[in-house]
Amino acid sequence: MPGTLTLSQLSEGMELPGLTKSVTQLDINLYAEAGGDHNPVHLDNEFAVKAGHGGTVAHGMLILAYISQMMTGAFGANWLQAGRLDVRFKAAARPGDTITVSGKVAKLVKANGQTTVTCSVQCVNPKGETVITGEAQVIVTET
Amino acid sequence: MALTYDQLAAGFEFPPGIFKLEAVRVTHFLRSVGDTSQVYQGSGLVPPMAIAAMAMTKLSETVGLPPGSIHTSQELSFSGMTRLDDTLTSYAKISRAQKRGKFHMIAVDFDVRDQSQKTVLTGKTSFMLPQAGEL
C-alpha cells in the first residue's frame, strides 16, 4: 500500500508520521450516529454542564480512532489484520480542541519471518494535557 | 434491561449483541473521525475502530452508563478484516468489578465474531462508575 512504512524504514526511536485533528461538535454528533452512543454528555451542552463536565466532551473512542488512523497510515492493512491497542484515557477532549496525535517506535522484535512493532502512542490537547496515552503493537510481514 | 450495581459482578455475561456493518454508519464513522485513509476507499473494508464503537454500544444497551461515568482504559486486538454488510455478534463478560470509595470499577472483556464465527476483534474496556444505583 503506497505511503505505508516498510520494515527497512523502521528503527527503534523513530517517530511515526503524526496527525493533527480538530474536534467539532458536528464530528461528535456524527460519531454518535455511527456508533449509536447517544449519551447526552457528548451531545447536550446544558446536560453536560449540569453533570459537571463543563460542556460536551468527545467520546473517548472517537479520539482513540485518531491513533488507529495514524497506525493505518503507517502500517496499512497489517494494522487492520493484526493491530493491538492498550491505552488509558487521561483527560477529556472538547469541541474546539486541536488534538496532536503522535507515536514512536519503541521496540522491534523479529521472529519467524515477522516483525512485531511496538509503539508508544499519545494524544495531547491544546493545553498540553495528555488525553490518551498507551501502546500500539502491530505485526508486520514484508511483502 | 435495567441492572443494579450489585448485579455487575465478575462473571456476569451480557446478552450477545448482533449488528450489521451498514454503509451509512461506516460513512458516518469515517467522516466523524476525518479518516480518509486510502485503504478504505472503494475497498468495502471497515475500520476496526468502527466495529469497536458499535460493539461497545451493544454493551451500553444493557448497561446504560450514568452521568459521571469515566471510560478509564481500553484494550483492543484486531484479528481480521471485515467488510460492509458483514453481520457481527459481540459477546461480553464482566471480568472485574470492585468498589473503591464512592466509585465502582468494572472491566468488561469482549470479543466480536463474524458470520462464520471467526473472531475479528477482542478487547477489554474499563469504566469507573459514580455512586450506587440503577444503571
Coordinates of C-alpha atoms in Angstrom, one line a residue:
Chain A
M1 CA 0.0 0.0 0.0
P2 CA 1.5 3.3 -1.0
G3 CA 2.6 5.6 1.8
T4 CA 3.0 2.9 4.4
L5 CA 6.3 2.2 6.1
T6 CA 8.4 -0.7 5.1
L7 CA 10.4 -2.8 7.6
S8 CA 13.7 -1.4 6.3
Q9 CA 12.4 2.1 7.1
L10 CA 11.7 1.2 10.8
S11 CA 14.1 1.7 13.6
E12 CA 13.7 2.0 17.4
G13 CA 13.1 5.5 18.5
M14 CA 11.8 6.8 15.1
E15 CA 8.7 9.0 15.2
L16 CA 5.7 7.8 13.2
P17 CA 4.1 10.4 10.9
G18 CA 1.7 12.2 13.3
L19 CA -1.7 13.8 12.8
T20 CA -3.4 17.0 13.9
K21 CA -7.1 16.7 14.3
S22 CA -9.7 19.3 15.1
V23 CA -12.6 18.2 17.2
T24 CA -16.0 19.7 16.4
Q25 CA -19.5 19.2 17.9
L26 CA -20.5 18.0 14.4
D27 CA -17.9 15.3 14.5
I28 CA -19.1 14.2 17.9
N29 CA -22.7 14.1 16.7
L30 CA -21.8 12.1 13.6
Y31 CA -19.8 9.7 15.8
A32 CA -22.8 9.2 18.0
E33 CA -24.9 8.3 14.9
A34 CA -22.2 5.9 13.7
G35 CA -21.6 4.1 16.9
G36 CA -25.0 4.5 18.4
D37 CA -23.8 6.1 21.7
H38 CA -26.2 9.0 22.3
N39 CA -25.2 9.7 25.9
P40 CA -26.2 13.4 26.4
V41 CA -22.8 14.2 28.0
H42 CA -21.5 14.1 24.4
L43 CA -24.4 15.8 22.7
D44 CA -26.3 18.2 25.0
N45 CA -24.2 21.1 26.3
E46 CA -26.7 22.0 29.1
F47 CA -26.9 18.5 30.3
A48 CA -23.1 18.1 30.2
V49 CA -22.6 21.3 32.3
K50 CA -25.2 20.1 34.9
A51 CA -23.4 16.8 35.0
G52 CA -20.2 18.6 36.0
H53 CA -18.3 18.2 32.7
G54 CA -18.2 21.9 31.9
G55 CA -19.7 21.3 28.5
T56 CA -19.9 18.4 26.0
V57 CA -16.9 16.1 25.7
A58 CA -15.9 13.9 22.8
H59 CA -16.3 10.1 23.1
G60 CA -13.0 8.7 24.2
M61 CA -13.3 6.1 21.4
L62 CA -13.5 8.9 18.9
I63 CA -10.2 10.3 20.0
L64 CA -8.7 6.8 20.1
A65 CA -9.8 6.4 16.5
Y66 CA -7.3 9.1 15.6
I67 CA -4.5 6.9 16.9
S68 CA -5.8 4.0 14.8
Q69 CA -5.8 6.3 11.8
M70 CA -2.2 7.2 12.4
M71 CA -1.3 3.5 12.7
T72 CA -3.3 2.7 9.5
G73 CA -1.3 5.4 7.7
A74 CA 2.0 3.9 8.9
F75 CA 1.2 0.2 8.6
G76 CA -1.7 -0.1 6.2
A77 CA -3.5 -3.5 6.1
N78 CA -1.1 -5.0 8.6
W79 CA -2.7 -2.8 11.2
L80 CA -6.2 -3.9 10.3
Q81 CA -5.3 -7.6 10.3
A82 CA -3.1 -7.7 13.4
G83 CA -3.1 -4.4 15.4
R84 CA -3.3 -4.1 19.2
L85 CA -4.0 -1.1 21.3
D86 CA -3.7 -0.8 25.1
V87 CA -4.4 2.8 26.3
R88 CA -5.5 4.9 29.2
F89 CA -7.9 7.9 28.9
K90 CA -6.4 10.7 30.9
A91 CA -8.3 13.8 30.1
A92 CA -11.4 14.9 28.1
A93 CA -11.3 16.3 24.5
R94 CA -13.8 19.0 23.8
P95 CA -15.3 20.7 20.7
G96 CA -12.8 23.3 19.5
D97 CA -9.8 21.3 20.7
T98 CA -7.0 20.6 18.3
I99 CA -5.6 17.2 19.2
T100 CA -2.0 16.3 18.3
V101 CA -1.6 12.6 17.7
S102 CA 1.9 11.1 17.9
G103 CA 3.7 7.8 18.1
K104 CA 7.2 6.5 18.4
V105 CA 8.7 3.0 17.6
A106 CA 9.7 1.7 21.0
K107 CA 10.7 -1.9 20.1
L108 CA 11.2 -4.1 17.1
V109 CA 11.2 -7.9 17.6
K110 CA 11.9 -10.2 14.6
A111 CA 10.8 -13.8 14.8
N112 CA 9.6 -16.4 12.4
G113 CA 9.7 -14.1 9.4
Q114 CA 7.6 -11.5 11.1
T115 CA 8.4 -8.3 13.0
T116 CA 6.4 -7.2 16.0
V117 CA 6.5 -3.4 16.1
T118 CA 5.6 -1.9 19.5
C119 CA 4.9 1.9 19.5
S120 CA 4.2 4.3 22.3
V121 CA 1.3 6.5 21.3
Q122 CA -0.5 9.5 22.6
C123 CA -3.0 12.3 22.0
V124 CA -2.4 15.7 23.5
N125 CA -4.8 18.6 23.8
P126 CA -4.0 22.4 23.2
K127 CA -3.3 22.8 26.9
G128 CA -0.5 20.2 26.6
E129 CA -2.5 17.7 28.6
T130 CA -2.3 14.1 27.6
V131 CA -5.8 12.9 26.6
I132 CA -4.8 9.4 25.7
T133 CA -1.5 7.5 26.3
G134 CA -0.5 3.9 25.8
E135 CA 0.9 1.4 23.4
A136 CA 0.1 0.1 20.0
Q137 CA 1.5 -3.1 18.5
V138 CA 1.4 -4.4 15.0
I139 CA 2.8 -7.5 13.3
V140 CA 4.5 -6.6 10.0
T141 CA 5.3 -9.1 7.3
E142 CA 7.4 -7.9 4.4
T143 CA 5.7 -8.5 1.1
Chain B
M1 CA -32.9 -4.1 30.7
A2 CA -32.0 -2.2 33.9
L3 CA -29.4 -3.6 36.2
T4 CA -28.2 -2.5 39.6
Y5 CA -24.5 -2.2 40.5
D6 CA -24.9 -5.3 42.7
Q7 CA -25.7 -7.4 39.7
L8 CA -22.5 -6.3 38.0
A9 CA -20.3 -9.0 39.4
A10 CA -17.3 -10.7 37.8
G11 CA -18.6 -13.4 35.5
F12 CA -21.8 -11.6 34.5
E13 CA -22.4 -12.3 30.8
F14 CA -24.1 -9.7 28.6
P15 CA -26.7 -10.9 26.1
P16 CA -25.0 -11.3 22.7
G17 CA -25.3 -8.2 20.5
I18 CA -25.9 -8.6 16.8
F19 CA -25.2 -5.7 14.4
K20 CA -24.7 -5.2 10.7
L21 CA -21.9 -3.1 9.2
E22 CA -24.2 -0.8 7.3
A23 CA -22.5 1.5 4.8
V24 CA -24.3 4.6 6.2
R25 CA -22.9 4.0 9.7
V26 CA -19.4 3.3 8.4
T27 CA -19.5 6.5 6.3
H28 CA -20.7 8.5 9.4
F29 CA -17.8 7.0 11.3
L30 CA -15.2 7.8 8.7
R31 CA -16.5 11.4 8.4
S32 CA -16.7 11.9 12.2
V33 CA -13.0 11.0 12.7
G34 CA -11.9 12.6 9.5
D35 CA -10.3 9.3 8.3
T36 CA -9.6 9.5 4.6
S37 CA -7.2 6.5 4.6
Q38 CA -6.7 5.1 1.1
V39 CA -7.3 1.5 2.4
Y40 CA -11.0 2.2 2.9
Q41 CA -11.6 3.9 -0.5
G42 CA -13.7 1.7 -2.6
S43 CA -12.5 -1.4 -0.9
G44 CA -15.5 -2.2 1.2
L45 CA -13.2 -2.6 4.2
V46 CA -14.5 -1.4 7.6
P47 CA -12.2 0.4 10.1
P48 CA -11.8 -1.8 13.2
M49 CA -12.5 1.2 15.5
A50 CA -15.9 1.5 13.9
I51 CA -16.6 -2.1 14.9
A52 CA -15.3 -1.4 18.4
A53 CA -17.7 1.6 18.7
M54 CA -20.7 -0.5 17.6
A55 CA -19.8 -3.4 19.9
M56 CA -19.5 -1.0 22.9
T57 CA -22.8 0.5 22.1
K58 CA -24.3 -3.0 22.3
L59 CA -22.9 -3.2 25.8
S60 CA -24.4 0.1 26.8
E61 CA -27.8 -1.1 25.6
T62 CA -27.7 -3.5 28.6
V63 CA -25.8 -1.2 31.0
G64 CA -26.6 2.4 30.5
L65 CA -23.7 4.3 32.0
P66 CA -24.8 7.1 34.3
P67 CA -23.5 10.7 34.0
G68 CA -20.2 11.0 35.7
S69 CA -19.0 7.6 34.4
I70 CA -15.4 7.7 33.2
H71 CA -14.0 5.5 30.5
T72 CA -10.6 4.8 32.0
S73 CA -8.9 2.4 29.7
Q74 CA -9.2 0.4 26.6
E75 CA -7.5 -2.7 25.1
L76 CA -8.3 -3.8 21.6
S77 CA -6.8 -6.5 19.3
F78 CA -7.8 -6.7 15.6
S79 CA -7.6 -10.2 14.2
G80 CA -9.2 -10.0 10.8
M81 CA -10.6 -7.6 8.2
T82 CA -14.3 -7.0 7.9
R83 CA -16.4 -5.7 5.1
L84 CA -19.5 -3.7 4.6
D85 CA -22.7 -5.7 5.1
D86 CA -21.0 -8.2 7.3
T87 CA -23.1 -9.2 10.3
L88 CA -21.2 -9.4 13.6
T89 CA -22.0 -10.6 17.0
S90 CA -20.4 -9.3 20.2
Y91 CA -20.0 -11.4 23.3
A92 CA -19.1 -9.7 26.6
K93 CA -18.5 -10.7 30.2
I94 CA -17.5 -8.7 33.3
S95 CA -14.0 -9.7 34.2
R96 CA -13.6 -7.4 37.2
A97 CA -16.0 -5.5 39.5
Q98 CA -14.9 -3.7 42.6
K99 CA -16.0 -0.8 44.8
R100 CA -13.4 1.9 45.5
G101 CA -14.7 4.6 47.8
K102 CA -17.8 6.1 46.2
F103 CA -16.9 4.6 42.8
H104 CA -17.4 1.3 41.2
M105 CA -14.8 0.0 38.8
I106 CA -15.8 -2.5 36.2
A107 CA -13.8 -4.2 33.4
V108 CA -15.6 -5.9 30.6
D109 CA -13.9 -8.4 28.3
F110 CA -15.5 -8.8 24.9
D111 CA -15.0 -10.4 21.6
V112 CA -16.7 -9.8 18.2
R113 CA -17.2 -12.6 15.7
D114 CA -18.2 -12.5 12.1
Q115 CA -21.0 -14.6 10.5
S116 CA -18.6 -17.6 10.2
Q117 CA -17.8 -17.3 13.9
K118 CA -14.3 -16.1 13.3
T119 CA -13.1 -13.6 15.9
V120 CA -12.4 -10.3 14.3
L121 CA -11.9 -8.1 17.4
T122 CA -11.2 -8.7 21.1
G123 CA -10.9 -6.2 23.9
K124 CA -11.2 -5.1 27.4
T125 CA -12.9 -1.9 28.4
S126 CA -12.8 -0.4 31.9
F127 CA -15.1 2.1 33.5
M128 CA -15.3 4.0 36.7
L129 CA -19.0 4.5 37.7
P130 CA -20.1 7.0 40.3
Q131 CA -22.3 6.1 43.3
A132 CA -24.5 3.1 43.7
G133 CA -27.9 3.0 41.9
E134 CA -29.7 1.7 38.9
L135 CA -27.9 1.6 35.6

